[in-house]
XYZ file of C-alpha atoms in Angstrom:
333
model
C -45.669 4.072 21.402
C -43.903 7.429 21.341
C -41.681 8.597 18.540
C -38.582 8.241 20.669
C -39.503 4.747 21.861
C -40.065 3.690 18.261
C -36.637 5.007 17.395
C -35.112 3.193 20.362
C -36.698 -0.100 19.319
C -35.417 0.307 15.776
C -31.908 1.122 16.967
C -31.843 -1.810 19.425
C -32.811 -4.190 16.637
C -30.108 -2.770 14.407
C -27.520 -2.974 17.171
C -28.345 -6.594 17.884
C -27.605 -7.570 14.312
C -24.589 -5.293 13.877
C -21.628 -7.553 12.948
C -19.171 -5.645 15.138
C -17.474 -8.776 16.422
C -17.044 -10.264 12.940
C -15.643 -6.991 11.608
C -13.103 -6.695 14.408
C -12.150 -10.388 14.223
C -11.623 -10.280 10.462
C -9.586 -7.087 10.823
C -7.456 -8.705 13.527
C -6.791 -11.827 11.426
C -5.998 -9.660 8.405
C -3.545 -7.504 10.366
C -1.831 -10.527 11.927
C -1.278 -11.918 8.426
C 0.128 -8.617 7.163
C 2.304 -8.263 10.267
C 3.627 -11.765 9.599
C 4.752 -10.616 6.149
C 6.220 -7.487 7.740
C 8.143 -9.670 10.169
C 9.585 -11.769 7.350
C 10.720 -8.672 5.463
C 12.198 -7.084 8.584
C 14.066 -10.310 9.326
C 15.493 -10.328 5.799
C 16.498 -6.700 6.214
C 18.187 -7.532 9.509
C 20.118 -10.337 7.794
C 21.487 -7.817 5.295
C 22.624 -5.462 8.068
C 24.153 -8.370 9.971
C 25.932 -9.619 6.833
C 27.387 -6.179 6.181
C 28.932 -6.246 9.654
C 30.116 -9.873 9.942
C 30.482 -11.489 6.524
C 33.878 -11.914 4.887
C 34.599 -11.680 1.154
C 36.333 -14.057 -1.261
C 36.471 -14.257 -5.073
C 34.080 -16.580 -6.874
C 32.751 -17.384 -10.324
C 29.222 -17.706 -11.765
C 28.577 -21.245 -13.041
C 24.898 -20.950 -13.973
C 22.622 -18.007 -14.691
C 19.104 -18.270 -16.070
C 15.496 -17.155 -15.652
C 13.239 -19.823 -14.188
C 9.651 -19.542 -15.497
C 6.805 -21.371 -13.784
C 3.199 -21.245 -14.970
C 0.084 -22.043 -12.968
C -3.547 -20.918 -12.834
C -2.465 -17.462 -11.630
C -0.091 -16.894 -14.554
C 3.649 -17.130 -15.130
C 6.197 -16.291 -12.440
C 9.803 -15.443 -13.328
C 12.610 -16.017 -10.827
C 16.326 -15.306 -11.360
C 18.561 -18.321 -10.635
C 22.249 -17.569 -10.181
C 24.636 -20.310 -9.033
C 28.249 -19.625 -8.166
C 31.272 -21.369 -6.683
C 33.883 -20.105 -4.237
C 36.561 -21.450 -1.897
C 37.130 -20.869 1.814
C 40.243 -22.354 3.462
C 40.745 -24.716 0.527
C 37.209 -26.091 0.600
C 34.843 -25.486 -2.326
C 31.305 -24.234 -1.804
C 28.373 -23.725 -4.147
C 25.414 -21.420 -3.519
C 22.442 -20.020 -5.427
C 21.583 -17.118 -3.130
C 22.401 -13.919 -4.958
C 20.334 -11.743 -2.581
C 18.639 -11.948 0.820
C 15.388 -11.159 -1.006
C 14.754 -13.763 -3.686
C 11.250 -14.116 -5.067
C 9.490 -14.417 -8.378
C 7.438 -11.757 -10.139
C 5.107 -11.663 -13.101
C 7.497 -9.349 -14.956
C 10.336 -11.117 -16.751
C 12.426 -7.962 -17.047
C 13.012 -7.899 -13.269
C 14.490 -11.404 -13.338
C 16.389 -10.713 -16.555
C 17.986 -7.636 -15.002
C 19.605 -9.870 -12.358
C 20.739 -12.429 -14.932
C 22.362 -9.710 -17.030
C 24.283 -8.589 -13.974
C 25.677 -12.089 -13.334
C 26.419 -13.866 -16.655
C 28.011 -17.332 -16.648
C 31.782 -17.205 -16.187
C 31.848 -13.782 -14.562
C 34.305 -13.276 -11.717
C 32.400 -12.055 -8.673
C 32.862 -11.108 -5.035
C 31.176 -13.538 -2.653
C 30.198 -12.568 0.899
C 30.044 -15.537 3.284
C 29.298 -16.176 6.942
C 32.589 -17.019 8.730
C 30.646 -19.230 11.149
C 28.998 -21.127 8.290
C 30.667 -20.573 4.875
C 27.811 -22.344 3.106
C 25.711 -19.265 3.915
C 26.755 -16.866 1.170
C 25.320 -13.983 -0.805
C 26.450 -11.794 -3.685
C 24.658 -8.468 -3.341
C 24.441 -6.621 0.001
C 23.835 -3.157 -1.443
C 20.612 -1.151 -1.233
C 19.936 -2.256 -4.794
C 19.174 -5.743 -3.463
C 16.440 -4.461 -1.115
C 12.989 -4.377 -2.796
C 11.785 -1.071 -1.378
C 8.795 -1.295 -3.690
C 7.315 -3.705 -1.123
C 6.734 -0.683 1.127
C 4.288 0.540 -1.484
C 2.897 -2.919 -2.186
C 1.993 -3.549 1.470
C 0.457 -0.118 2.110
C -3.060 -1.031 0.835
C -3.056 -4.171 2.988
C -2.141 -2.156 6.068
C -4.889 0.347 5.270
C -7.519 -2.386 4.916
C -6.504 -4.042 8.189
C -6.284 -0.822 10.193
C -9.543 0.412 8.684
C -11.362 -2.782 9.689
C -9.915 -2.684 13.191
C -10.669 1.015 13.579
C -14.198 0.603 12.275
C -14.836 -2.292 14.635
C -13.515 -0.407 17.669
C -15.466 2.775 16.889
C -18.664 0.818 16.197
C -18.248 -1.040 19.471
C -17.712 2.194 21.399
C -20.798 3.765 19.822
C -22.868 0.690 20.609
C -21.721 0.582 24.238
C -22.275 4.326 24.636
C -25.776 4.033 23.223
C -26.592 1.226 25.648
C -25.413 3.425 28.501
C -26.916 6.787 27.524
C -29.880 5.606 25.411
C -29.264 8.531 23.061
C -26.898 9.774 20.408
C -23.625 11.161 21.746
C -22.004 14.306 20.417
C -19.480 16.901 21.461
C -20.017 20.591 22.005
C -18.145 22.480 19.318
C -19.178 25.975 20.442
C -21.612 27.402 22.987
C -22.900 30.879 23.866
C -25.826 32.065 26.010
C -27.816 32.373 22.775
C -26.936 29.238 20.869
C -25.100 25.912 20.981
C -23.273 24.189 18.142
C -23.047 20.411 18.418
C -20.584 18.520 16.258
C -20.837 14.795 15.600
C -18.029 13.062 17.476
C -18.100 10.063 15.155
C -17.168 11.670 11.855
C -15.202 8.869 10.221
C -12.327 10.922 8.864
C -9.899 8.118 9.652
C -11.834 5.803 7.337
C -11.483 8.329 4.527
C -7.754 8.497 5.289
C -7.312 4.723 5.048
C -9.469 4.506 1.923
C -7.663 7.291 0.038
C -4.201 6.134 1.150
C -4.943 2.524 0.235
C -6.521 3.389 -3.112
C -3.769 5.797 -4.166
C -1.042 3.320 -3.204
C -2.890 0.543 -5.047
C -2.933 2.655 -8.216
C 0.699 3.653 -7.671
C 1.714 -0.021 -7.556
C 0.732 -0.499 -11.196
C 2.301 2.782 -12.286
C 5.585 1.928 -10.547
C 5.534 -1.714 -11.674
C 5.237 -0.800 -15.347
C 7.748 2.021 -15.050
C 10.404 0.620 -12.715
C 9.482 -2.980 -11.904
C 10.906 -4.086 -8.558
C 14.026 -1.964 -8.951
C 12.541 1.103 -7.256
C 15.158 2.646 -4.972
C 14.666 3.730 -1.375
C 14.246 7.478 -1.856
C 11.798 7.020 -4.718
C 9.782 4.419 -2.770
C 9.586 6.651 0.305
C 8.525 9.579 -1.864
C 5.700 7.580 -3.470
C 4.468 6.177 -0.142
C 4.702 9.637 1.418
C 2.643 11.083 -1.439
C -0.060 8.454 -0.880
C -0.168 9.198 2.846
C -0.268 12.919 2.078
C -3.276 12.373 -0.182
C -4.899 10.375 2.612
C -4.472 13.326 4.983
C -5.440 16.028 2.489
C -8.719 14.555 1.222
C -10.495 14.092 4.601
C -9.225 17.495 5.707
C -10.785 19.156 2.662
C -13.982 17.124 3.098
C -14.282 18.210 6.711
C -13.716 21.872 5.875
C -15.970 21.992 2.817
C -18.768 19.551 3.606
C -18.187 17.610 6.778
C -18.537 20.527 9.174
C -21.900 21.606 7.778
C -23.401 18.145 7.585
C -22.209 17.022 10.965
C -23.224 20.089 12.933
C -26.489 20.933 14.644
C -27.188 24.522 15.704
C -29.672 25.107 18.511
C -31.011 28.626 19.088
C -32.061 29.001 22.727
C -34.019 32.248 22.184
C -36.334 30.814 19.548
C -36.097 27.288 20.991
C -35.600 25.843 17.526
C -33.186 23.814 15.409
C -31.623 25.409 12.367
C -32.034 22.113 10.528
C -33.640 18.737 11.093
C -31.087 16.370 12.706
C -31.525 13.548 10.199
C -28.708 11.518 11.704
C -30.697 11.119 14.934
C -33.458 9.046 13.313
C -36.009 10.963 15.421
C -38.940 12.978 14.072
C -39.088 16.377 15.761
C -42.241 17.656 14.111
C -44.082 17.680 17.437
C -41.261 19.309 19.416
C -42.163 22.859 20.493
C -39.666 23.552 23.278
C -36.049 22.642 23.864
C -34.569 22.266 27.328
C -31.056 21.619 28.547
C -30.261 19.452 31.562
C -26.659 19.613 32.746
C -25.050 17.186 35.179
C -21.488 16.709 36.299
C -19.702 13.393 35.838
C -16.878 11.621 37.633
C -14.788 11.799 34.466
C -11.972 14.281 34.049
C -10.336 14.979 30.682
C -6.974 16.760 30.671
C -7.458 17.444 34.386
C -10.706 19.299 33.673
C -14.222 18.217 34.734
C -16.356 16.596 32.047
C -20.040 17.583 31.902
C -22.981 15.736 30.460
C -25.638 17.863 28.755
C -28.936 16.188 27.945
C -30.973 18.052 25.347
C -34.674 17.347 25.747
C -37.499 18.259 23.411
C -40.914 18.907 24.984
C -44.053 18.350 22.930
C -47.402 20.170 23.288
C -48.628 17.323 25.454
C -45.785 17.909 27.894
C -44.098 14.637 27.038
C -40.315 14.835 26.947
C -38.157 13.255 24.247
C -34.400 12.864 24.742
C -32.922 14.160 21.518
C -29.223 13.722 22.182
C -26.566 13.817 24.843
C -23.669 16.221 24.438
C -20.472 16.117 26.456
C -18.047 18.940 27.019
C -15.607 20.572 29.390
C -17.700 23.321 30.865
C -21.053 23.724 32.514
C -23.517 25.773 30.457
């Protein structure tokens, strides 16, 4: 069996056991769950905007204000409970919704901050739905919107998008390998003397998701200990933007400093030699003495330009040809 056939058999076996479907399915389920949380938060945000436009205001009074602590196997959760009374058209109403976003946290100071704002007996302004006065709320300001959740959800988005992206790219590579029976690459630069091939599957997007997710995960703890859930909009956007910026900067630096060198293969046509052994191809080229290029047009057009398929073949002393890789580019060489 030839070297190339051995490599093909190894790659087919690996492809058959590659859990592409499981990766994509898990990523899809993960993202649907995260999007469900996004939908809930967006709905709550819409309710605030709607209340600002439609709700009417009446005076009210706080009748109960305390921190509710509940302990389970995951720890203790603290939730602010504020009850108040108000009248609309002579009818009394009682509500315990101080904000559109009411949830417990593991930090008591967040709940206590709300309780301190609404002590028992305090005269307050109540906003109620004129179509249903029992629907009431106290705080409709930006202070009541937990913008810190933007930061909290960022790692979950990165994990889901990374899994989906990895599954899609792996599937495309697998399908392309089945079609071409070789490794695909793009032509980065070509001259009559040499050709530079650059790996088309450099996973810079995975580095982006990893760095963005990790930096936002670390930022969650820094922000939680420093500000709790009271982080305001501008500060939250600045922190999330910094995490995304780090996610863009790191893969860019990696590609400039290391990625370009490791993912490139230089072929010198005059000496018919490689400048380095293409380790990523999983093919031994010790017996290759000559390199040939076979160019063929395709029916594909990219940006209204014809797309060419260049098959690089290594010829051994015995005359046997080994397909080393298939490069695709705009122009015919």
